[in-house]
Structure formats: C-alpha cells, structure tokens
Short mmCIF file of C-alpha atoms and ligand atoms in Angstrom, two decimals:
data_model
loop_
_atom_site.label_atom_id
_atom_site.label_comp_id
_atom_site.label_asym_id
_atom_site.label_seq_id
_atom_site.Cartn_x
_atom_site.Cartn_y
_atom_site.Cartn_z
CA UNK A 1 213.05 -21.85 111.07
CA UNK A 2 215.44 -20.55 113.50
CA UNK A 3 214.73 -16.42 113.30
CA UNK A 4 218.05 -13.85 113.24
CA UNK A 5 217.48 -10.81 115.11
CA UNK A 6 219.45 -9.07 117.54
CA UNK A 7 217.66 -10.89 119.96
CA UNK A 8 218.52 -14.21 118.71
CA UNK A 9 222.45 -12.74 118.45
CA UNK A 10 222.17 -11.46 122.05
CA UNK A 11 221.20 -14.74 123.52
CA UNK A 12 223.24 -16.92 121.27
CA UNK A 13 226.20 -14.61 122.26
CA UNK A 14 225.06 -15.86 125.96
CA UNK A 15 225.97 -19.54 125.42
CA UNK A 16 228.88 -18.87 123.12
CA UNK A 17 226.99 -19.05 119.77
CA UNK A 18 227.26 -22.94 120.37
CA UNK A 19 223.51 -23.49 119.74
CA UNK A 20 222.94 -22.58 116.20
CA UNK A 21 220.39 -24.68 114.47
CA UNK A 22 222.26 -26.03 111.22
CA UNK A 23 220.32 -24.30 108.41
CA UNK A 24 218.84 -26.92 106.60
CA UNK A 25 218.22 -30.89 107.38
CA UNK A 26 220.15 -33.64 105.31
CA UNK A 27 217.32 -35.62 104.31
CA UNK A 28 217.61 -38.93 103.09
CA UNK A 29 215.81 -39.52 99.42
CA UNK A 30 212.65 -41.10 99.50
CA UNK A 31 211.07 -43.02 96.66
CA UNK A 32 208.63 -40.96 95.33
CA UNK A 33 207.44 -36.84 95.49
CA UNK A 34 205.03 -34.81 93.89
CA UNK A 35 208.09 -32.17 92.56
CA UNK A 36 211.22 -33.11 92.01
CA UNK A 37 213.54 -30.26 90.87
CA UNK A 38 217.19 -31.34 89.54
CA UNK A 39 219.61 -28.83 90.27
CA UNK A 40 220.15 -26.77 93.88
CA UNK A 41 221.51 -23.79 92.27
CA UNK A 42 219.56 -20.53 93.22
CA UNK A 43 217.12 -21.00 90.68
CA UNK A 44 216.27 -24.65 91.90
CA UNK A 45 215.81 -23.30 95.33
CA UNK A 46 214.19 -20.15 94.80
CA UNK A 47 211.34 -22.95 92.74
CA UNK A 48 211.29 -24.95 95.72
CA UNK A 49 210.74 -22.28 98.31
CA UNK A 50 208.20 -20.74 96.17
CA UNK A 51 205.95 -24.16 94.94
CA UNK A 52 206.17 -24.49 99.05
CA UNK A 53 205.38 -20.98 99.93
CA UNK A 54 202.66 -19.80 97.06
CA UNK A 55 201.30 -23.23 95.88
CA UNK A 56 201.37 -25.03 99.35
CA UNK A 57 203.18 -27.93 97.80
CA UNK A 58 205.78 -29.19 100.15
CA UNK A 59 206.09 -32.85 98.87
CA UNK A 60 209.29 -31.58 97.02
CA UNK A 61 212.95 -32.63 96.79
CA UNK A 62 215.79 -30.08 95.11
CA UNK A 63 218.57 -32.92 93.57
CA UNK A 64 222.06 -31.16 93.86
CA UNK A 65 224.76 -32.98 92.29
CA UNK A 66 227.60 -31.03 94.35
CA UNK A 67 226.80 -28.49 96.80
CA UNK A 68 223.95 -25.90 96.89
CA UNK A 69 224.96 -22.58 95.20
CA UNK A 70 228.55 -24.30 93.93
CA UNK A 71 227.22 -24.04 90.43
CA UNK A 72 227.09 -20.74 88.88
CA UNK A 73 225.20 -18.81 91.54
CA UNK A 74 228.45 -19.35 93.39
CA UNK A 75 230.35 -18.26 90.73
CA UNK A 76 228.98 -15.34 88.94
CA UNK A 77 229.82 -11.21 89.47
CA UNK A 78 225.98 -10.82 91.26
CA UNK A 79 224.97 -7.85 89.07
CA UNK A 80 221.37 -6.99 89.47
CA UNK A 81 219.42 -5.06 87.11
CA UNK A 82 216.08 -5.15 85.06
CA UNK A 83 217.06 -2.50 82.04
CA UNK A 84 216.31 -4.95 79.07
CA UNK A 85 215.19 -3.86 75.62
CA UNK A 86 211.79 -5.96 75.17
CA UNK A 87 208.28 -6.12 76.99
CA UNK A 88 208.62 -9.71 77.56
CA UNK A 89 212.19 -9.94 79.15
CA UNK A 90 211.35 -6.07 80.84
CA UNK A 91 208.35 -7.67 82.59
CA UNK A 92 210.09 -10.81 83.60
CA UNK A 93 213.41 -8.83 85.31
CA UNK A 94 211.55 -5.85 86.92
CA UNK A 95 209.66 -8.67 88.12
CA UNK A 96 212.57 -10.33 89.85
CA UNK A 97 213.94 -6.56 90.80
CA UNK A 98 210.88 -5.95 92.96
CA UNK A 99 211.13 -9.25 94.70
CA UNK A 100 214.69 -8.52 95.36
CA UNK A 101 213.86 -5.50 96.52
CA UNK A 102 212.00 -7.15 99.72
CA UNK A 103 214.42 -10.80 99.74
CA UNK A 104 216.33 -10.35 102.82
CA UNK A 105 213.70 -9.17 105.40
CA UNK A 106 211.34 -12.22 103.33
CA UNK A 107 213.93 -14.72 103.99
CA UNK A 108 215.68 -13.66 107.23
CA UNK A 109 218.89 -13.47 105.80
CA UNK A 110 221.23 -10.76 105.21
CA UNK A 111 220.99 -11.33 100.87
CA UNK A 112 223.89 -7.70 101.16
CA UNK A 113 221.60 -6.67 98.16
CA UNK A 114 223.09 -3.20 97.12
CA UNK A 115 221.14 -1.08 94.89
CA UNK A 116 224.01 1.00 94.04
CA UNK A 117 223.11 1.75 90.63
CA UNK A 118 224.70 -0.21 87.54
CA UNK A 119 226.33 1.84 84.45
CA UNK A 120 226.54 0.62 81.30
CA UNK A 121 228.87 3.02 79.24
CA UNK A 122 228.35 4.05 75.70
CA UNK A 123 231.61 4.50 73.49
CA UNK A 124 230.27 5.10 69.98
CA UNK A 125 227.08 5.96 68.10
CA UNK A 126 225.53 2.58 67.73
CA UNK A 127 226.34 1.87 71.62
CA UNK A 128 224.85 5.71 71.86
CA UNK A 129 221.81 4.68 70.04
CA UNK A 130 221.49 1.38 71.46
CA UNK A 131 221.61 2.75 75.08
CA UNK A 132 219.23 6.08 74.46
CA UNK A 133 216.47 3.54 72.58
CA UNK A 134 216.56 0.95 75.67
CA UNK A 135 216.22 4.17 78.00
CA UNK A 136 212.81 5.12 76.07
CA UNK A 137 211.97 1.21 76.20
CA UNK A 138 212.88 0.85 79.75
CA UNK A 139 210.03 4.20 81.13
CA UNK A 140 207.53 2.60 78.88
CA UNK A 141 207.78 -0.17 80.48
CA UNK A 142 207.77 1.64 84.07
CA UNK A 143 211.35 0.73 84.68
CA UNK A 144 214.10 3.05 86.32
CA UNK A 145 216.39 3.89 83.37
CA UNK A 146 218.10 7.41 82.61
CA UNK A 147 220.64 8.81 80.29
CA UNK A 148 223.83 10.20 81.39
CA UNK A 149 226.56 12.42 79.47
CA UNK A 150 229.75 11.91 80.07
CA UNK A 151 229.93 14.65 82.94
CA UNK A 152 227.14 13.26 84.23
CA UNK A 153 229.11 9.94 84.65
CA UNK A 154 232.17 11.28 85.80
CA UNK A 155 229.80 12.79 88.65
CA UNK A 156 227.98 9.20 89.52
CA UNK A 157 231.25 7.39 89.27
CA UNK A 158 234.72 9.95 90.39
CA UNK A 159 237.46 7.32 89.32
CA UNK A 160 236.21 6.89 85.53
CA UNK A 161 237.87 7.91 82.72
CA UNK A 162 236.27 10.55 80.54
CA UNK A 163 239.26 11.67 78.32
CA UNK A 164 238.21 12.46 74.93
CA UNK A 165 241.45 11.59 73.42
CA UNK A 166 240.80 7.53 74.87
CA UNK A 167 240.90 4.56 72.32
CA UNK A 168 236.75 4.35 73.79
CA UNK A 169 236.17 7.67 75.03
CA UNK A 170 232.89 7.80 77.03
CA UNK A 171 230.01 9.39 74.97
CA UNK A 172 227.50 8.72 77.83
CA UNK A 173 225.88 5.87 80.04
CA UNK A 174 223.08 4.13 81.03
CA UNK A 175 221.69 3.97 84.39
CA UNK A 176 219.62 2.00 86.64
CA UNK A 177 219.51 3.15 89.72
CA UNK A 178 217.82 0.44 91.45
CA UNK A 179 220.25 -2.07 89.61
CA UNK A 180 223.19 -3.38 91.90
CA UNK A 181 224.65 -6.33 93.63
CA UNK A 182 224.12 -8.88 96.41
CA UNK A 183 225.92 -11.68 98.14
CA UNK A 184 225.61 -14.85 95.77
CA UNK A 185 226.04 -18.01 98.62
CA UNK A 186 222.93 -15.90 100.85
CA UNK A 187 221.04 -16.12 98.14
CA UNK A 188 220.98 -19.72 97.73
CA UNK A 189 221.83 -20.36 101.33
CA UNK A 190 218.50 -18.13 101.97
CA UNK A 191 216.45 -19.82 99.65
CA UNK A 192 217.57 -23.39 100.74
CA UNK A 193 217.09 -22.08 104.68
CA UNK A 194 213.16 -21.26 104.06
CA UNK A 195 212.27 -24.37 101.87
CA UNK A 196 213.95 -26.38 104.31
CA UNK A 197 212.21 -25.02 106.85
CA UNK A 198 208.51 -25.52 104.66
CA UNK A 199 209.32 -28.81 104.02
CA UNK A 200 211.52 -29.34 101.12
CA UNK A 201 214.08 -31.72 100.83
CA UNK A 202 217.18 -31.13 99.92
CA UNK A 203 219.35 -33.49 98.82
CA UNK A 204 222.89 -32.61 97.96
CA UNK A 205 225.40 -34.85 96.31
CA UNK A 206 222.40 -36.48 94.80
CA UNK A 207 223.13 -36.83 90.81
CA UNK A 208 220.69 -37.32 88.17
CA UNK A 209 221.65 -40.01 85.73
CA UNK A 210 218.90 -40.68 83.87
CA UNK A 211 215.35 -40.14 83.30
CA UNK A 212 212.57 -42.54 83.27
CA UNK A 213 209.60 -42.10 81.12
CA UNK A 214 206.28 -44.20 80.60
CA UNK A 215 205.97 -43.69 77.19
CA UNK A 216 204.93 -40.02 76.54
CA UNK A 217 205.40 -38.94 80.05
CA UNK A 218 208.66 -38.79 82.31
CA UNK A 219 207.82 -40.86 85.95
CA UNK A 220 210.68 -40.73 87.40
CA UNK A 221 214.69 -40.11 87.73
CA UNK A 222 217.68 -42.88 87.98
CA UNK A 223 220.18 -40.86 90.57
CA UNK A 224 223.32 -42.00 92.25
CA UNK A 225 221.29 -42.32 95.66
CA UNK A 226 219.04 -44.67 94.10
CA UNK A 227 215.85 -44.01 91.84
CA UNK A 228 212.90 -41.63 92.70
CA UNK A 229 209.55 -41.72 91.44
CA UNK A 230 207.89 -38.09 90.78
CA UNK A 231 204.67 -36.46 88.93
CA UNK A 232 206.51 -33.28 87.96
CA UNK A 233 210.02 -32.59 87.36
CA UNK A 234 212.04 -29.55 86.46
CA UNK A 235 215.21 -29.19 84.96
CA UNK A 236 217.13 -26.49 86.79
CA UNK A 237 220.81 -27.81 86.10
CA UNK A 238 222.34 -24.51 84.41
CA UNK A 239 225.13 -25.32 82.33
CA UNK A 240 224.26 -28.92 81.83
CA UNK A 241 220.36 -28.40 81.28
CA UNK A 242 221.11 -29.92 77.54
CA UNK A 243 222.66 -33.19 79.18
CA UNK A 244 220.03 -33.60 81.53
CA UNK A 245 216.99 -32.99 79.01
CA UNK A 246 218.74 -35.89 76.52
CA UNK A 247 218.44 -38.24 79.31
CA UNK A 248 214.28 -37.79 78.44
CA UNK A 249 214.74 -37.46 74.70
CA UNK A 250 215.04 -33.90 74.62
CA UNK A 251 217.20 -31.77 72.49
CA UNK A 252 217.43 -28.51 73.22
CA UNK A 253 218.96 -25.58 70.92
CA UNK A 254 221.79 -24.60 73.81
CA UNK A 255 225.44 -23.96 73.87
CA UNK A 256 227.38 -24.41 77.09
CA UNK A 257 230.66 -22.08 77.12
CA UNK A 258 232.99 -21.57 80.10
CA UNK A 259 233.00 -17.79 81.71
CA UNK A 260 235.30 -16.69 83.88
CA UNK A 261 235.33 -13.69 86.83
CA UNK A 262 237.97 -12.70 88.77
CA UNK A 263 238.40 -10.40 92.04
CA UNK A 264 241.62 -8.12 93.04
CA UNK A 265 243.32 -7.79 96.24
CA UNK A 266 240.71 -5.95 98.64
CA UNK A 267 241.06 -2.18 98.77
CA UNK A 268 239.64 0.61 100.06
CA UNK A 269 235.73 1.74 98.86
CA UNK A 270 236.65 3.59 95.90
CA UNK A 271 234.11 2.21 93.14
CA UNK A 272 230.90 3.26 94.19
CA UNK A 273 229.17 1.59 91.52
CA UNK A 274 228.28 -1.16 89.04
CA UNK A 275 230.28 -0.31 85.70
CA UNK A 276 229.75 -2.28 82.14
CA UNK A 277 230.84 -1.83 79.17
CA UNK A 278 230.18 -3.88 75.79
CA UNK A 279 232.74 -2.30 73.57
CA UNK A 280 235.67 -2.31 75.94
CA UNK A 281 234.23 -5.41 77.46
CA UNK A 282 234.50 -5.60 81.00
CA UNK A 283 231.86 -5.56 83.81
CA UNK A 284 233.23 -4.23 87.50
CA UNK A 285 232.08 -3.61 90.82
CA UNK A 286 233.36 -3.49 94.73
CA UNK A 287 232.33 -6.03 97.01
CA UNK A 288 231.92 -5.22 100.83
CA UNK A 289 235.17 -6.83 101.25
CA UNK A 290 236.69 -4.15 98.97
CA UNK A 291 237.66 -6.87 96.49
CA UNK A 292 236.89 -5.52 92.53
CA UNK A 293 235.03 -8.14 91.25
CA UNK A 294 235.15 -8.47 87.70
CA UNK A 295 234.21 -10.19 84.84
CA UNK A 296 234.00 -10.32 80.73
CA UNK A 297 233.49 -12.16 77.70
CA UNK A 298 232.35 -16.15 77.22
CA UNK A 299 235.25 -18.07 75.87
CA UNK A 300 234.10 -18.75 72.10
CA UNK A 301 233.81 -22.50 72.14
CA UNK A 302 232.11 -25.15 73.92
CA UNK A 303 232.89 -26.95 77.08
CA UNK A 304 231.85 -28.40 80.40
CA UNK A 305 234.93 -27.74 82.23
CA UNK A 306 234.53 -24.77 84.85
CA UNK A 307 237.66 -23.49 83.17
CA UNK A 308 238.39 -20.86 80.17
CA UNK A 309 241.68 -19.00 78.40
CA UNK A 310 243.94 -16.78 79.41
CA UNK A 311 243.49 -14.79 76.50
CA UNK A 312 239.89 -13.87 78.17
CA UNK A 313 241.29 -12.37 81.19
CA UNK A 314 244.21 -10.45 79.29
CA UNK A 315 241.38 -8.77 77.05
CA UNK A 316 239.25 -8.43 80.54
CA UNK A 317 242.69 -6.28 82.14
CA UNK A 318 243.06 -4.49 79.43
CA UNK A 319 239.52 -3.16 79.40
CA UNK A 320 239.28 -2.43 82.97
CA UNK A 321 242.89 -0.44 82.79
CA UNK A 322 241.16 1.39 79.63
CA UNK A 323 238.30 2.98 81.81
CA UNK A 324 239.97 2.69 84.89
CA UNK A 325 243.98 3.49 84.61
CA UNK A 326 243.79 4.38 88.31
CA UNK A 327 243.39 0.09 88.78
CA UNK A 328 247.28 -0.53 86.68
CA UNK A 329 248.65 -1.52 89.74
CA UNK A 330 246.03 -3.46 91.39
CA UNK A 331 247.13 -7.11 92.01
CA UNK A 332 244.53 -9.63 90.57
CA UNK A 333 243.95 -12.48 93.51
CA UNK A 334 241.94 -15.24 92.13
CA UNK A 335 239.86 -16.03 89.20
CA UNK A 336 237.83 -19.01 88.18
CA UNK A 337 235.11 -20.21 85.75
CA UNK A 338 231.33 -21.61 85.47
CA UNK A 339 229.51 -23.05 82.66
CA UNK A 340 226.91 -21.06 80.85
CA UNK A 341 223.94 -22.56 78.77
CA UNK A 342 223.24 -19.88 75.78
CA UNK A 343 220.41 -19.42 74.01
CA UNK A 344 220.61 -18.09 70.02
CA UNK A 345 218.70 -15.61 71.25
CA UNK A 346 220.21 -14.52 74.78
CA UNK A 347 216.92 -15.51 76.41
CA UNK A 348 215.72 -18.06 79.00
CA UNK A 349 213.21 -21.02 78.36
CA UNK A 350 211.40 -21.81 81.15
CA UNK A 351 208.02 -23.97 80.48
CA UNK A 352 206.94 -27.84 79.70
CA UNK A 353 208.53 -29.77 77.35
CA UNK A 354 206.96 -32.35 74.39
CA UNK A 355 207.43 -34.90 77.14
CA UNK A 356 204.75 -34.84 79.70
CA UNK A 357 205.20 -33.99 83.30
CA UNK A 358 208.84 -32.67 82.43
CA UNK A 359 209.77 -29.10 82.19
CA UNK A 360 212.79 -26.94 82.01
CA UNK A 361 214.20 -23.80 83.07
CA UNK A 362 217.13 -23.17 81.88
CA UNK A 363 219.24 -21.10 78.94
CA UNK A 364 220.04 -18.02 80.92
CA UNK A 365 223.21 -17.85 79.81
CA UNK A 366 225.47 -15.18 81.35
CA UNK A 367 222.60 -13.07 83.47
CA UNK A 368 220.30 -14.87 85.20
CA UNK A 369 221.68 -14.36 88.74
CA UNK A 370 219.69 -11.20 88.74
CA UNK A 371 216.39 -13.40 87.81
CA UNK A 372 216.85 -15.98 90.53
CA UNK A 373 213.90 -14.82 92.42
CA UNK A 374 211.46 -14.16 89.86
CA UNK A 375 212.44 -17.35 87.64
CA UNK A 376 211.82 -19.03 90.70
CA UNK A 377 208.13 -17.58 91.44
CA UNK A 378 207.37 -18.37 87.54
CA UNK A 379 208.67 -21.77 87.29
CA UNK A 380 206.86 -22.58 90.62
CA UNK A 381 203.35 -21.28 89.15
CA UNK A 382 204.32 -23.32 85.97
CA UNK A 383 204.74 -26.40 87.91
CA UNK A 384 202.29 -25.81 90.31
CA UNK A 385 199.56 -25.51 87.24
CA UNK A 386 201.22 -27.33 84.72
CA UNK A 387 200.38 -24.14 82.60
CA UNK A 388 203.32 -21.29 82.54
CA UNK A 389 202.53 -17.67 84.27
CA UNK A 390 201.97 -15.40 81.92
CA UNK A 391 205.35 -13.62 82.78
CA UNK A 392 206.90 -16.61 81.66
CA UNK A 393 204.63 -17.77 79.21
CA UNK A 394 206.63 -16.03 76.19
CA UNK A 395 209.61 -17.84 77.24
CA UNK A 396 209.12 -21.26 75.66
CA UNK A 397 210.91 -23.75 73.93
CA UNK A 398 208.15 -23.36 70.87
CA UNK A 399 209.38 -19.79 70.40
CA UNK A 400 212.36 -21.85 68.31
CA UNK A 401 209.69 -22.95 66.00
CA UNK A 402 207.09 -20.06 65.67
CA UNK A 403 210.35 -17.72 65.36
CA UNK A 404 208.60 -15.47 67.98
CA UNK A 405 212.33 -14.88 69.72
CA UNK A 406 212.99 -12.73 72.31
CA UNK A 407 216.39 -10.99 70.92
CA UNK A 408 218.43 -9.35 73.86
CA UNK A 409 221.59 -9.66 72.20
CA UNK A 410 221.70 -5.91 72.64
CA UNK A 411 220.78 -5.80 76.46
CA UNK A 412 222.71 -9.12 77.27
CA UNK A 413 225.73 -9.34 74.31
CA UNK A 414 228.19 -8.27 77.43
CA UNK A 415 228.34 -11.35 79.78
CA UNK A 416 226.97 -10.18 82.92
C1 FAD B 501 231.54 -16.05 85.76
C2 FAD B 501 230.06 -15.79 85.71
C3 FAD B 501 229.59 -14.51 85.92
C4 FAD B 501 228.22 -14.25 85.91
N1 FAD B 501 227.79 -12.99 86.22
C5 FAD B 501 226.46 -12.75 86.32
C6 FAD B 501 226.02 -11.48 86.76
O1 FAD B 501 226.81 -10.59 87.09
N2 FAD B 501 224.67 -11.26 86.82
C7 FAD B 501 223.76 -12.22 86.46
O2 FAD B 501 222.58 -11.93 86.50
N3 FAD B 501 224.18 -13.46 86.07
C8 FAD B 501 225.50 -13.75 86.00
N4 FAD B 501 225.94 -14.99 85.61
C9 FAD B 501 224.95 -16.01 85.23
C10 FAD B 501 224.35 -16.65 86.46
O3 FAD B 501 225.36 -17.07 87.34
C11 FAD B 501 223.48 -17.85 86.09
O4 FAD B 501 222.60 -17.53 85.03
C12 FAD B 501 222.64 -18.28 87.27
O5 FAD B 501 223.41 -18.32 88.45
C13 FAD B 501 222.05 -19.64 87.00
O6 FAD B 501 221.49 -20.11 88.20
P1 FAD B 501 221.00 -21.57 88.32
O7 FAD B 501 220.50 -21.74 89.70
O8 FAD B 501 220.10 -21.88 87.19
O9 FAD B 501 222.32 -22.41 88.04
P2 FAD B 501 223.45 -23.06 88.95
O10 FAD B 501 223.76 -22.28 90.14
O11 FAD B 501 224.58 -23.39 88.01
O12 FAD B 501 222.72 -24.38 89.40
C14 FAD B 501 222.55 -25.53 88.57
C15 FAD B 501 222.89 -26.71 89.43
O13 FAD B 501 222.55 -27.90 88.74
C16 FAD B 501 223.43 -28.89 89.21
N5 FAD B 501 223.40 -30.05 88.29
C17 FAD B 501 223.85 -30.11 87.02
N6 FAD B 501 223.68 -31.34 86.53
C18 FAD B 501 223.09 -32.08 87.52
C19 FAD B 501 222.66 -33.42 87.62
N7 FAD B 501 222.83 -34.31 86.61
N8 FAD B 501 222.11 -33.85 88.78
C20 FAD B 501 221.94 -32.99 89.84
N9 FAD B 501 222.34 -31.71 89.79
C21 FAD B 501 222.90 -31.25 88.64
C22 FAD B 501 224.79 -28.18 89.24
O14 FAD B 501 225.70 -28.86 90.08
C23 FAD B 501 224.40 -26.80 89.74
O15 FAD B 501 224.61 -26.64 91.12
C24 FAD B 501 227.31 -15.28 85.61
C25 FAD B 501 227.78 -16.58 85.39
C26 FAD B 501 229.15 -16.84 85.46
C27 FAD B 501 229.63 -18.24 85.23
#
C-alpha cells in the first residue's frame, strides 16, 4: 500500500501529483473464495480488512452492488459515541470507540475523527432520569459519561438555548467526551485501501441475486457478474439484509424505513459540539466544511427507496430552531435519505444463521456508523472461527427466541 506522509506529498508534489497509485485494484470475480462478504459498506470492509489483518485470511471478496460507502456509511450524520445503557451493547461500542480512537494512524488515512464531545439534552424528568441512570451505567462500565446542568451546558456549548420559559427547556445533558464525529467516505475508503492492499477483492457493481445452498448449508452466491462458490458468507447489506437472507431461506424479524439528514449552507465554526436531543428530536453537529449536518426521526413506514417525507424534515427545523433560534435564518442546502434495517429491540445481530456456513450482520438500524470498526473486528473473529467473539456473542438472532433482548430503545430511540 502506497504510504501518505509528508514525504510521500513532497515528492508527489515533485512530479505534479500525477503518480498516485489508485487506492484499490478492480479485480475481476473469480469462481470460488474462502469469505465472501455481500455488501461494501463500512461494515463489509472493516470485516474484510480485519479477517485479512487478525485471522490471516486473504482469500476474500467484499460484493458491492453500487459503490463502496454509497450505502448508508455515505449517508449517515457520523456521530460517534459508546454511552449505551446495557453491559452487552456498552462493551460492544466502547469497543469500537477505542479502535476509533487509533483508525487513522492504523489505516494511513486521514478518518477527520473528532472527539469533540456529543450532548444529549434532557428536557423533562423521565429524559432527566433516563440520562442520570445511563451516566451511573456508563462509569460502571468504565465508559466516559458525566452529567451536566443546564449552566454547565450553556458553558460546553455557547449558542444553546437554556431559557426556562422554552416549550423544552434544558434540565441538563449528557456527555461523552470522547464521543464525536469523523469523515464517513475515509472510513470506508480507508478500510477498502488496507484490505485491498492484504489481498481482498473488491468487487463493486457486483449484485447478489441469489443464494445457493446444498441442502443445510449455503455454497455459494448467483451475482450479476456470474456465480461464485464460497465456504463462508456474510451478510453485510444494511438496509436490505432481510432481502438478501430470503434468498437462503431466512427470515429475519427486521424493518427497513427510510431516514433522512440534511446539511446547511457552510458557516463559520460556531457549534463546537455534537448536540441530540430525543424529545425535541433533532441530532446536529459542524462539519470541517462548516456545513450543520443534521438529522432526525425514521419515517414511520416501510420502504426501500433512499427517500422519506417532508413532514420529517419540517419536524427536524423546527427542533433545531427550538434549541438553536440563533440557526432561523440558516439556508438548508441539500438533504437526502438511506435505508435503515431496525431491530424490535434497537440492537444489532451479528452471528451464524440456522443455515450453515451463512451468517449475518446486520439490524443496526439508525447507529451503527459509530460501530463500523468494532462490528467489523467481531464479525471477522465470528467468521474466522465460525463461533461469535464473545463481544458479539449476545448479539444473536436466537435472542428473538430465548427473549434475552438487548433493549436500547432508551440509548438509541433518537435516530443517530
Ligand atoms: C440518514 C442517516 C443518518 C445516520 N446517522 C448515524 C449516525 O450519526 N451515527 C451512527 O452511528 N449511525 C448512523 N446511521 C446508521 C449508519 O449509517 C448505519 O448503521 C451504518 O452505516 C451501516 O453500515 P453498513 O456498512 O452495514 O451499511 P451500508 O453502508 O448501507 O452498506 C451495505 C451495502 O450493501 C450493499 N448491498 C445491498 N444489497 C446488496 C446485494 N444484493 N448485493 C451486493 N451488495 C448489496 C448496499 O449497496 C450497501 O452499499 C445513519 C443512517 C442514516 C441513513
């Protein structure tokens, strides 16, 4: 893998920066690999470059139906944070956080991973007690977390609201200091760069259309390059994980709604930090650019278009002009939509399925941008071993039968 470092920048700059290596190869599909992964969304990748960098397995191809990252690591607000409610989901994000925390020197690639602290604002006495309880759960579980009053919040973040006589005034916060943002195409493009570079193929407009199974065990997959034969194969394909699993006979208890984001002109740094809110509904936060990037709600019903309502984004403005009335006469710029696959209990399954050699990670619904790295490491162990890590482990798709659900309704309820 070509290395970036202000060497490499100086003596590029020499011959006119006409010598880049393209990041990754555009291999041609062979018949058969040890792994193949369907879906070259972060998640996908991160698998890849993991199986290839912790299990030595480099006999792997990532299947991307579009383009790498165009899915919803393309599309999502990037907030980063590890501040959920149970042990299991605690371990798995503060997991992720940590590998974060080291991502961009790791991969070589400038991830822009912020830790700029995220907010999440409390505006009555059950958000109160919701927030102070996932504080105390948060240090037990050796996670940054602290309370804020409302002063307190007015000092972290200038431009907020704190008027007592607001529809939601702010009765305090939550906050994660190490929580923030990064740049969603590095993260993919990163992770694609260094399994490339191991090895892994990566085949992009490549689609899935079917799965072949020999009897009780999946072999192979039909795709629109032709078929390819495999001994392990992950689903990866977030927001159409329950249409790929049916090709193999597997039903999966999912529900794929649109979600939408938006971003404002570009303005001057002004928001100095990640701000949510589940009452008022609206996530925000400043990207380099100085473009507030923002997001909300999932539009109630079902769909696989990339689209949602207007309503959504009228609730969204109204919210951010709530905590923010400095913002009234920002100009909105662009907005658009991904597909999220929801679980009934706002947790992901990654593990095998009843169908031998196939396994699935998917159902992050609205926040697993922030777990691309460590859903990667665990769903590379779990292929790897055929056996889940035990970070993942509680995370299966028999939890819907022993009733031993994860419930982060309260930690994830606010898309994000
Ligand atoms: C608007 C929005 C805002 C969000 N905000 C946040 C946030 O702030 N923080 C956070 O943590 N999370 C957020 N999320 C959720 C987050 O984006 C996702 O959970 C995460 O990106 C999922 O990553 P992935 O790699 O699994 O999926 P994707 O990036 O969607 O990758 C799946 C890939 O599978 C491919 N695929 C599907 N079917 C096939 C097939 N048949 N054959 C081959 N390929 C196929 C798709 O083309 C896609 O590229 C947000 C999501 C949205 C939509």
């Amino acid at each position: 893998m070509q290395r970036f470092s202000l060497l490499s920048l100086v003596r590029h700059a020499l011959s006119g920066h006409e010598n880049w290596q393209p990041f990754w190869r555009t291999p041609a599909l062979k018949p058969r690999y040890r792994i193949v992964i369907v879906g070259g969304g972060g998640h996908g990748l991160a698998t890849a470059y993991y199986l290839a960098k912790n299990h030595g397995i480099r006999d792997v191809a990532v299947l991307e139906r579009g383009w790498i990252g165009g899915g919803n690591t393309g599309r999502n607000t990037t907030i980063i944070r590890s501040n959920y409610l149970w042990n299991e989901s605690g371990a798995l994000y503060e997991h992720s956080l940590k590998l974060w925390e080291g991502l961009t020197e790791e991969l070589n690639l400038n991830l822009m991973f912020s830790q700029r602290g995220v907010l999440n604002l409390a505006h009555n006495l059950g958000d109160v007690r919701e927030g102070i309880r996932r504080v105390e759960a948060n240090r037990l579980n050796g996670i940054d977390a602290e309370w804020l009053t409302p002063e307190q919040v007015k000092a972290f973040c200038p431009i907020i609201s704190i008027d007592r006589q607001a529809r939601y005034p702010i009765l305090g916060a939550t906050l994660q200091r190490r929580g923030g943002i990064a740049r969603h195409d590095n993260v993919a493009w990163g992770f694609a760069r260094a399994a490339d570079a191991l090895g892994v193929d990566i085949v992009q407009n490549c689609e899935v259309t079917g799965i072949l199974r020999d009897g009780s065990r999946a072999v192979g997959l039909e795709t629109n390059q032709g078929r390819v034969m495999a001994d392990r194969i992950g689903i990866v394909a977030a927001g159409h994980s329950s249409v790929v699993a049916a090709m193999a006979g597997v039903r999966l208890p999912l529900q794929s709604h649109p979600l939408q984001a938006l971003v404002s002109e570009p303005i001057k740094p002004i928001l100095p930090c990640v701000v949510m809110s589940n009452a008022v509904h609206v996530y925000v936060s400043q990207s380099d650019k100085g473009e507030l990037v923002l997001g909300a709600g999932i539009d109630a019903y079902n769909s696989y278009s990339q689209r949602g309502s207007f309503h959504v984004i009228e609730h969204q403005m109204a919210a951010l002009i709530e905590l923010f009335p400095i913002f009234s006469r920002l100009r909105m710029m662009r907005s658009w939509g991904g597909i999220v696959d929801v679980c009934p209990d706002a947790s992901p399954i990654i593990g095998p399925t009843a169908v031998e050699g196939l396994f699935l990670n998917c159902g992050w619904g609205t926040g697993g941008f922030k777990a691309t790295p460590g859903s990667g490491f665990v769903f590379a162990h779990t292929l790897a071993t055929g056996a889940p890590h035990p970070l993942n482990a509680p995370f299966s798709l028999a939890r819907f039968a022993s009733g031993a659900l994860i419930d982060e309704h309260g930690a994830a309820a606010v898309a994000h």
